[in-house]
Coordinates of C-alpha atoms and ligand atoms in Angstrom, one line a residue:
X246 CA 27.3 -32.4 50.1
X247 CA 25.7 -32.5 46.6
X248 CA 27.7 -31.0 43.7
X249 CA 25.8 -27.8 42.9
X250 CA 25.6 -26.6 39.3
X251 CA 26.6 -23.1 40.1
X252 CA 28.1 -21.8 36.9
X253 CA 26.0 -20.3 34.1
X254 CA 26.1 -22.2 30.8
X255 CA 28.2 -20.0 28.6
X256 CA 25.7 -19.4 25.8
X257 CA 22.3 -20.6 26.9
X258 CA 20.2 -19.0 24.2
X259 CA 22.3 -20.1 21.2
X260 CA 22.6 -23.6 22.8
X261 CA 18.8 -23.8 23.1
X262 CA 18.3 -22.6 19.5
X263 CA 20.6 -25.4 18.3
X264 CA 18.8 -28.0 20.5
X265 CA 15.5 -26.9 19.2
X266 CA 16.7 -27.0 15.6
X267 CA 17.8 -30.7 16.2
X268 CA 14.6 -31.4 18.1
X269 CA 16.5 -32.2 21.3
X270 CA 15.9 -31.3 24.9
X271 CA 18.5 -29.0 26.5
X272 CA 19.5 -29.8 30.1
X273 CA 21.4 -26.9 31.6
X274 CA 22.2 -25.3 35.0
X275 CA 19.1 -23.8 36.6
X276 CA 20.7 -20.4 36.5
X277 CA 20.8 -20.4 32.7
X278 CA 17.4 -22.1 32.2
X279 CA 15.3 -19.0 32.3
X280 CA 17.3 -17.6 29.4
X281 CA 17.3 -20.8 27.4
X282 CA 13.6 -21.3 27.9
X283 CA 12.9 -18.4 25.6
X284 CA 13.4 -20.6 22.6
X285 CA 10.9 -23.4 23.6
X286 CA 10.2 -23.7 27.3
X287 CA 8.9 -27.3 26.9
X288 CA 12.3 -28.4 25.7
X289 CA 14.5 -26.9 28.4
X290 CA 15.2 -28.4 31.8
X291 CA 17.2 -26.6 34.5
X292 CA 19.0 -28.7 37.1
X293 CA 20.3 -27.3 40.5
X294 CA 22.9 -30.1 41.1
X295 CA 24.4 -33.2 39.5
X296 CA 22.2 -35.2 42.0
X297 CA 19.1 -33.6 40.4
X298 CA 20.4 -34.8 37.0
X299 CA 20.8 -38.4 38.3
X300 CA 17.4 -38.4 40.0
X301 CA 15.9 -37.1 36.7
X302 CA 17.4 -39.8 34.6
X303 CA 16.7 -42.6 37.0
X304 CA 13.1 -41.5 37.2
X305 CA 13.2 -40.8 41.0
X306 CA 12.4 -37.2 40.6
X307 CA 11.9 -35.8 37.1
X308 CA 12.8 -32.2 36.6
X309 CA 10.1 -29.8 35.4
X310 CA 10.3 -27.8 32.2
X311 CA 12.0 -24.4 32.7
X312 CA 10.1 -21.1 32.9
X313 CA 11.2 -18.2 30.6
X314 CA 12.6 -15.1 32.3
X315 CA 10.7 -11.8 32.5
X316 CA 10.1 -9.6 29.4
X317 CA 10.9 -6.0 30.2
X318 CA 10.2 -2.8 28.4
X319 CA 11.9 0.5 29.5
X320 CA 9.6 3.4 29.4
X321 CA 12.2 6.1 28.7
X322 CA 11.7 9.1 31.0
X323 CA 13.6 11.3 28.6
X324 CA 11.1 13.3 26.5
X325 CA 11.8 15.2 23.2
X326 CA 10.0 18.1 24.7
X327 CA 12.9 18.6 27.1
X328 CA 14.9 19.8 24.1
X329 CA 14.0 23.4 23.4
X330 CA 13.9 24.5 19.8
X331 CA 15.9 22.3 17.3
X332 CA 12.7 21.5 15.4
X333 CA 14.6 20.4 12.3
X334 CA 16.8 18.1 14.3
X335 CA 13.7 16.6 15.9
X336 CA 12.1 16.0 12.5
X337 CA 15.3 14.3 11.3
X338 CA 15.2 12.0 14.3
X339 CA 11.6 11.1 13.6
X340 CA 12.4 10.2 9.9
X341 CA 15.5 8.3 10.9
X342 CA 13.6 6.3 13.5
X343 CA 10.7 5.6 11.1
X344 CA 12.9 4.1 8.3
X345 CA 16.1 3.2 10.2
X346 CA 18.1 5.7 8.3
X347 CA 21.6 6.8 9.3
X348 CA 21.9 10.3 10.7
X349 CA 24.8 12.7 11.4
X350 CA 24.4 15.8 13.5
X351 CA 27.0 18.5 13.3
X352 CA 26.9 21.4 15.7
X353 CA 28.6 23.6 18.3
X354 CA 29.3 22.3 21.8
X355 CA 26.3 22.3 24.1
X356 CA 23.7 22.7 21.3
X357 CA 21.9 19.5 22.3
X358 CA 23.2 16.8 20.0
X359 CA 23.8 14.2 22.7
X360 CA 20.5 15.2 24.4
X361 CA 18.6 14.6 21.1
X362 CA 20.3 11.2 20.5
X363 CA 19.5 10.0 24.0
X364 CA 15.8 10.6 23.2
X365 CA 15.8 8.1 20.3
X366 CA 14.9 5.0 22.4
X367 CA 11.8 6.9 23.5
X368 CA 10.5 7.3 20.0
X369 CA 11.4 3.8 18.6
X370 CA 8.8 1.0 18.8
X371 CA 9.5 -2.0 21.0
X372 CA 11.3 -4.9 19.5
X373 CA 9.1 -7.5 17.7
X374 CA 9.4 -11.0 19.2
X375 CA 11.7 -12.1 16.4
X376 CA 13.9 -9.0 16.9
X377 CA 14.0 -9.5 20.7
X378 CA 15.2 -13.0 20.3
X379 CA 17.9 -12.0 17.8
X380 CA 19.1 -9.1 19.9
X381 CA 19.0 -11.3 23.0
X382 CA 21.2 -14.0 21.3
X383 CA 24.0 -11.4 20.9
X384 CA 23.5 -10.2 24.5
X385 CA 23.6 -13.8 25.6
X386 CA 27.0 -14.3 23.9
X387 CA 28.3 -11.3 25.8
X388 CA 26.7 -12.5 29.1
X389 CA 24.5 -9.4 29.3
X390 CA 21.1 -11.0 29.8
X391 CA 19.9 -10.2 33.3
X392 CA 18.5 -13.2 35.1
X393 CA 17.4 -14.8 31.9
X394 CA 15.1 -11.8 31.2
X395 CA 14.6 -10.5 27.7
X396 CA 14.1 -6.9 26.9
X397 CA 11.7 -5.5 24.3
X398 CA 13.5 -2.1 24.4
X399 CA 15.6 -1.4 21.4
X400 CA 19.3 -1.4 22.2
X401 CA 21.1 2.0 22.4
X402 CA 24.8 1.5 22.4
X403 CA 27.2 4.4 22.9
X404 CA 30.8 3.3 22.5
X405 CA 33.5 5.8 23.6
X406 CA 35.9 6.9 20.9
X407 CA 38.8 5.3 22.8
X408 CA 37.2 1.9 22.7
X409 CA 39.3 -0.7 20.8
X410 CA 38.5 -2.0 17.4
X411 CA 37.6 -5.4 18.9
X412 CA 35.2 -3.7 21.4
X413 CA 33.5 -1.9 18.5
X414 CA 33.3 -4.4 15.7
X415 CA 33.9 -7.6 17.6
X416 CA 36.7 -10.0 18.0
X417 CA 39.4 -10.5 20.6
X418 CA 39.4 -13.4 22.9
X419 CA 36.5 -15.7 22.1
X420 CA 35.6 -13.7 19.0
X421 CA 32.8 -11.9 21.0
X422 CA 30.3 -9.6 19.2
X423 CA 31.2 -5.9 19.4
X424 CA 29.2 -2.8 20.0
X425 CA 27.9 -2.8 16.4
X426 CA 26.3 -6.2 16.9
X427 CA 25.0 -5.3 20.4
X428 CA 23.3 -2.4 18.6
X429 CA 21.6 -4.9 16.2
X430 CA 17.9 -3.8 15.7
X431 CA 18.7 -0.6 17.7
X432 CA 20.8 2.5 17.7
X433 CA 24.6 2.8 17.5
X434 CA 25.4 6.3 18.8
X435 CA 28.9 7.5 18.0
X436 CA 29.4 10.8 19.8
X437 CA 32.4 12.9 18.8
X438 CA 32.5 10.9 15.6
X439 CA 35.7 12.3 14.1
X440 CA 37.6 11.4 17.2
X441 CA 37.2 7.7 16.5
X442 CA 40.4 6.2 14.9
X443 CA 40.2 6.2 11.1
X444 CA 40.7 2.5 10.9
X445 CA 37.6 1.9 13.1
X446 CA 35.5 4.4 11.0
X447 CA 36.5 2.8 7.7
X448 CA 35.8 -0.7 9.1
X449 CA 32.2 0.4 9.6
X450 CA 31.6 0.9 5.9
X451 CA 30.9 -2.8 5.0
X452 CA 28.7 -3.7 8.0
X453 CA 26.6 -0.5 7.3
X454 CA 25.8 -1.8 3.9
X455 CA 25.3 -5.5 4.6
X456 CA 24.0 -5.6 8.2
X457 CA 26.5 -8.3 9.0
X458 CA 30.1 -8.4 10.3
X459 CA 32.7 -11.1 9.9
X460 CA 34.8 -11.5 13.0
X461 CA 38.1 -13.4 12.7
X462 CA 38.9 -16.3 15.1
X463 CA 42.1 -18.3 15.3
X464 CA 41.1 -20.6 12.5
X465 CA 37.7 -19.6 11.4
X466 CA 35.4 -16.6 10.9
X467 CA 32.2 -15.9 12.7
X468 CA 29.4 -13.8 11.2
X469 CA 27.3 -11.7 13.5
X470 CA 24.3 -9.6 12.5
X471 CA 24.6 -5.8 13.0
X472 CA 21.6 -4.1 11.4
X473 CA 21.9 -0.9 13.4
X474 CA 20.8 2.6 12.9
X475 CA 24.0 4.8 13.0
X476 CA 23.6 8.1 14.7
X477 CA 26.8 10.2 14.8
X478 CA 27.4 13.6 16.4
X479 CA 30.3 15.9 15.7
X480 CA 31.5 19.4 16.3
X481 CA 32.1 21.3 13.1
X482 CA 35.8 21.8 13.9
X483 CA 38.3 21.0 16.6
X484 CA 37.5 24.1 18.7
X485 CA 33.8 23.5 18.0
X486 CA 32.7 27.0 17.0
X487 CA 33.1 27.1 13.2
X488 CA 29.4 27.5 12.6
X489 CA 28.5 29.7 15.6
X490 CA 28.0 33.3 14.3
X491 CA 28.5 34.6 17.8
X492 CA 31.8 32.9 18.5
X493 CA 33.9 32.9 15.4
X494 CA 36.3 30.0 15.1
X495 CA 39.8 31.3 15.4
X496 CA 41.4 29.0 12.8
X497 CA 38.9 29.4 9.9
X498 CA 38.9 27.8 7.4
X499 CA 41.5 25.1 8.2
X500 CA 40.1 24.0 11.6
X501 CA 36.8 22.7 10.1
X502 CA 38.3 21.0 7.1
X503 CA 41.0 19.2 9.1
X504 CA 38.4 18.0 11.6
X505 CA 35.5 16.8 9.5
X506 CA 38.0 15.6 6.9
X507 CA 38.7 12.7 9.2
X508 CA 35.3 11.3 8.0
X509 CA 36.0 9.9 4.6
X510 CA 33.8 10.7 1.6
X511 CA 32.4 7.1 1.3
X512 CA 31.6 7.0 5.0
X513 CA 29.8 10.4 4.8
X514 CA 28.0 9.2 1.8
X515 CA 26.3 6.5 3.9
X516 CA 24.5 9.0 6.1
X517 CA 21.0 9.5 4.7
X518 CA 20.2 12.5 6.9
X519 CA 22.8 15.2 7.7
X520 CA 21.9 18.1 9.9
X521 CA 23.4 21.1 11.4
X522 CA 22.4 21.7 15.0
X523 CA 22.7 25.4 15.7
X524 CA 23.3 26.8 19.2
X525 CA 20.1 27.4 21.2
X526 CA 19.3 31.0 21.9
X527 CA 19.1 31.7 25.7
X528 CA 15.7 33.2 25.1
X529 CA 14.5 29.8 23.7
X530 CA 15.9 28.0 26.8
X531 CA 13.6 30.1 28.9
X532 CA 10.5 29.2 27.0
X533 CA 8.1 26.4 28.3
X534 CA 8.5 23.0 26.6
X535 CA 7.1 23.0 23.1
X536 CA 6.6 20.6 20.2
X537 CA 5.4 17.1 20.2
X538 CA 6.1 14.7 23.1
X539 CA 8.1 11.6 22.6
X540 CA 4.8 9.6 22.9
X541 CA 3.2 11.5 20.0
X542 CA 6.3 11.1 17.8
X543 CA 6.6 7.4 18.8
X544 CA 3.0 6.9 17.6
X545 CA 3.8 8.3 14.2
X546 CA 7.0 6.3 13.9
X547 CA 5.1 3.2 14.9
X548 CA 2.4 3.8 12.2
X549 CA 5.1 4.3 9.6
X550 CA 6.9 1.1 10.7
X551 CA 3.5 -0.8 10.5
X552 CA 3.2 0.3 6.9
X553 CA 6.7 -1.1 6.2
X554 CA 6.0 -4.3 8.1
X555 CA 3.1 -4.8 5.8
X556 CA 5.0 -3.8 2.7
X557 CA 7.9 -6.2 3.4
X558 CA 6.0 -9.2 4.8
X559 CA 7.1 -11.4 2.0
X560 CA 10.8 -10.3 2.0
X561 CA 12.2 -11.3 5.4
X562 CA 15.6 -9.8 4.7
X563 CA 14.1 -6.4 4.1
X564 CA 12.4 -4.9 7.2
X565 CA 12.6 -1.2 6.9
X566 CA 12.9 1.3 4.0
X567 CA 16.6 1.6 4.6
X568 CA 17.1 -2.1 3.7
X569 CA 15.4 -1.9 0.2
X570 CA 17.6 -2.7 -2.8
X571 CA 17.4 -3.0 -6.5
X572 CA 14.2 -3.9 -8.2
X573 CA 12.1 -3.7 -5.0
X574 CA 13.4 -0.1 -4.5
X575 CA 12.3 0.8 -8.0
X576 CA 8.9 -0.6 -7.3
X577 CA 8.2 0.9 -3.9
X578 CA 10.1 4.2 -4.2
X579 CA 9.3 5.5 -7.6
X580 CA 8.4 9.2 -7.2
X581 CA 5.7 10.9 -9.2
X582 CA 6.8 12.9 -12.3
X583 CA 7.3 16.2 -10.3
X584 CA 9.4 14.3 -7.7
X585 CA 11.4 12.5 -10.3
X586 CA 12.2 15.7 -12.2
X587 CA 13.4 17.4 -9.0
X588 CA 15.6 14.5 -8.0
X589 CA 17.2 14.2 -11.5
X590 CA 18.0 17.9 -11.6
X591 CA 19.4 17.8 -8.0
X592 CA 21.5 14.8 -8.9
X593 CA 23.0 16.6 -11.9
X594 CA 23.6 19.9 -10.0
X595 CA 25.2 18.4 -6.9
X596 CA 26.9 15.4 -8.6
X597 CA 25.2 12.9 -6.4
X598 CA 26.6 9.4 -6.3
X599 CA 24.4 6.4 -7.3
X600 CA 24.3 5.5 -3.6
X601 CA 23.2 9.0 -2.6
X602 CA 20.5 8.9 -5.3
X603 CA 19.1 5.6 -3.9
X604 CA 19.4 6.8 -0.3
X605 CA 17.4 9.9 -1.1
X606 CA 14.6 7.7 -2.6
X607 CA 14.5 5.5 0.5
X608 CA 14.2 8.6 2.8
X609 CA 11.5 10.1 0.5
X610 CA 9.6 6.7 0.9
X611 CA 9.8 7.0 4.7
X612 CA 8.6 10.7 4.6
X613 CA 5.6 9.6 2.5
X614 CA 5.0 6.7 4.9
X615 CA 5.0 9.1 7.8
X616 CA 2.4 11.2 6.0
X617 CA 0.4 8.0 5.3
X618 CA 0.6 8.5 1.6
X619 CA 1.2 5.8 -1.1
X620 CA 2.7 8.1 -3.7
X621 CA 6.0 9.7 -3.3
X622 CA 5.4 13.3 -4.3
X623 CA 7.6 16.3 -5.0
X624 CA 7.4 17.7 -1.4
X625 CA 8.6 14.3 0.0
X626 CA 11.6 14.2 -2.4
X627 CA 12.3 17.9 -1.6
X628 CA 12.4 17.2 2.1
X629 CA 14.6 14.1 1.7
X630 CA 17.0 16.2 -0.6
X631 CA 17.1 19.0 2.0
X632 CA 18.5 16.6 4.6
X633 CA 21.1 15.4 2.2
X634 CA 22.5 18.5 0.7
X635 CA 21.7 21.5 2.8
X636 CA 24.2 21.1 5.7
X637 CA 27.1 23.5 4.8
X638 CA 29.6 21.6 6.8
X639 CA 28.6 18.1 5.9
X640 CA 30.2 17.7 2.4
Ligands
LIG236 N1 18.1 22.6 22.9 C1 18.3 22.4 24.2 N2 17.2 22.5 25.1 C2 17.4 22.3 26.4 N3 18.6 22.2 27.0 C3 19.7 22.1 26.2 C4 19.6 22.2 24.8 N4 20.8 22.1 24.2 C5 21.7 22.0 25.2 N5 21.0 22.0 26.4 C6 21.6 21.8 27.7 O1 23.0 21.7 27.5 C7 23.5 20.5 28.0 C8 24.5 19.9 27.0 O2 23.8 19.5 25.8 P1 24.4 18.3 25.0 O3 25.4 17.5 25.8 O4 23.3 17.6 24.3 O5 25.3 19.1 23.9 P2 26.1 18.6 22.7 O6 25.6 19.3 21.5 O7 26.1 17.1 22.7 O8 27.6 19.1 23.1 P3 29.0 18.6 22.7 O9 29.3 18.9 21.3 O10 29.9 19.3 23.6 O11 29.0 17.1 23.0 C9 22.3 19.6 28.1 O12 22.5 18.6 29.1 C10 21.2 20.6 28.5 O13 21.3 20.9 29.9
LIG237 MG1 27.7 15.7 23.0

């Protein structure tokens, strides 16, 4: 009976990347070869048994090059038109998706926050080939690639607030990537945001800024990418009804302060877009679907992302407006005199931090991109500001 190579190689994709970098051929179990072949199919060979390996090397029966697994793309059946009303929230989703901006939605129970977030994959463009390989590498490390196939659908990760620190940021046995890395190039949706342990929330601050996370191993550190779009949802208070005019919260004002106070100032400062999601009126629920379909919004998001791909073609570390820093930000996001005047006055009046100031400029850039305009004008700055400072409960 021949010795079959049944087990999957632990990390086929990273192993194939290393082999390719050293210009070597990777010989691996056949079950892993479809995944490894994504790097360079001509340099990956899959063997079904040790006998196959012997026959290959003795020239009796050379093994053929592996074939890459399937490329899949989910066409999300969830449409934005299913969500009645909530036009402002839908606009915020569109802007967030276009520029990879972080978004927090605060609203009463059952107002549609989770429903809105679940529609994000349907308005995001497919992963580019480079992004698909990066995201698949992380999935490969976690053993999540299905039969060697690669998905072009952007990840949408939704960790529960009871998940451990290692599950969310990475670590534990084998220093595996966590949810924030599995969300690389996609969406990290943190529902019931204030319910996550404070230590977990604070740990997110650095990865949000750098797009990387350092995971500790016994005697080393491993760096994983985690360039995700953070979407958080929260009730305004523990009982949930602080902002509902029809159902006054019984513990006003303490209930809301205690609850949202769990989100520290520096963490809240990292959300570019903050919106209140009000309860939907029953009369609105009865109306036929209205507003743009996910397909129409996805086309606008895609056009805005194309503009960014063009803008950042010479700066590989900067892919979307949310990534722009320093001098480049000054170059690409300088508003016209009207916009500048408005922003300076708002910064003074609301005591905006330097980070907030720059985040507003990045959002204004995205809004102008969605409008297909080169110049950032006053209305673009005004809309970006409105998402930053209008939410009564968002600090
Ligand atoms: N705007 C809306 N249009 C259509 N249906 C809605 C809307 N908002 C809520 N619903 C209905 O209410 C259900 C609950 O909505 P959802 O879970 O998104 O609320 P939520 O804001 O996330 O609530 P919670 O704060 O309790 O998590 C939905 O599955 C849907 O049936
Ligand atoms: Mg919800």
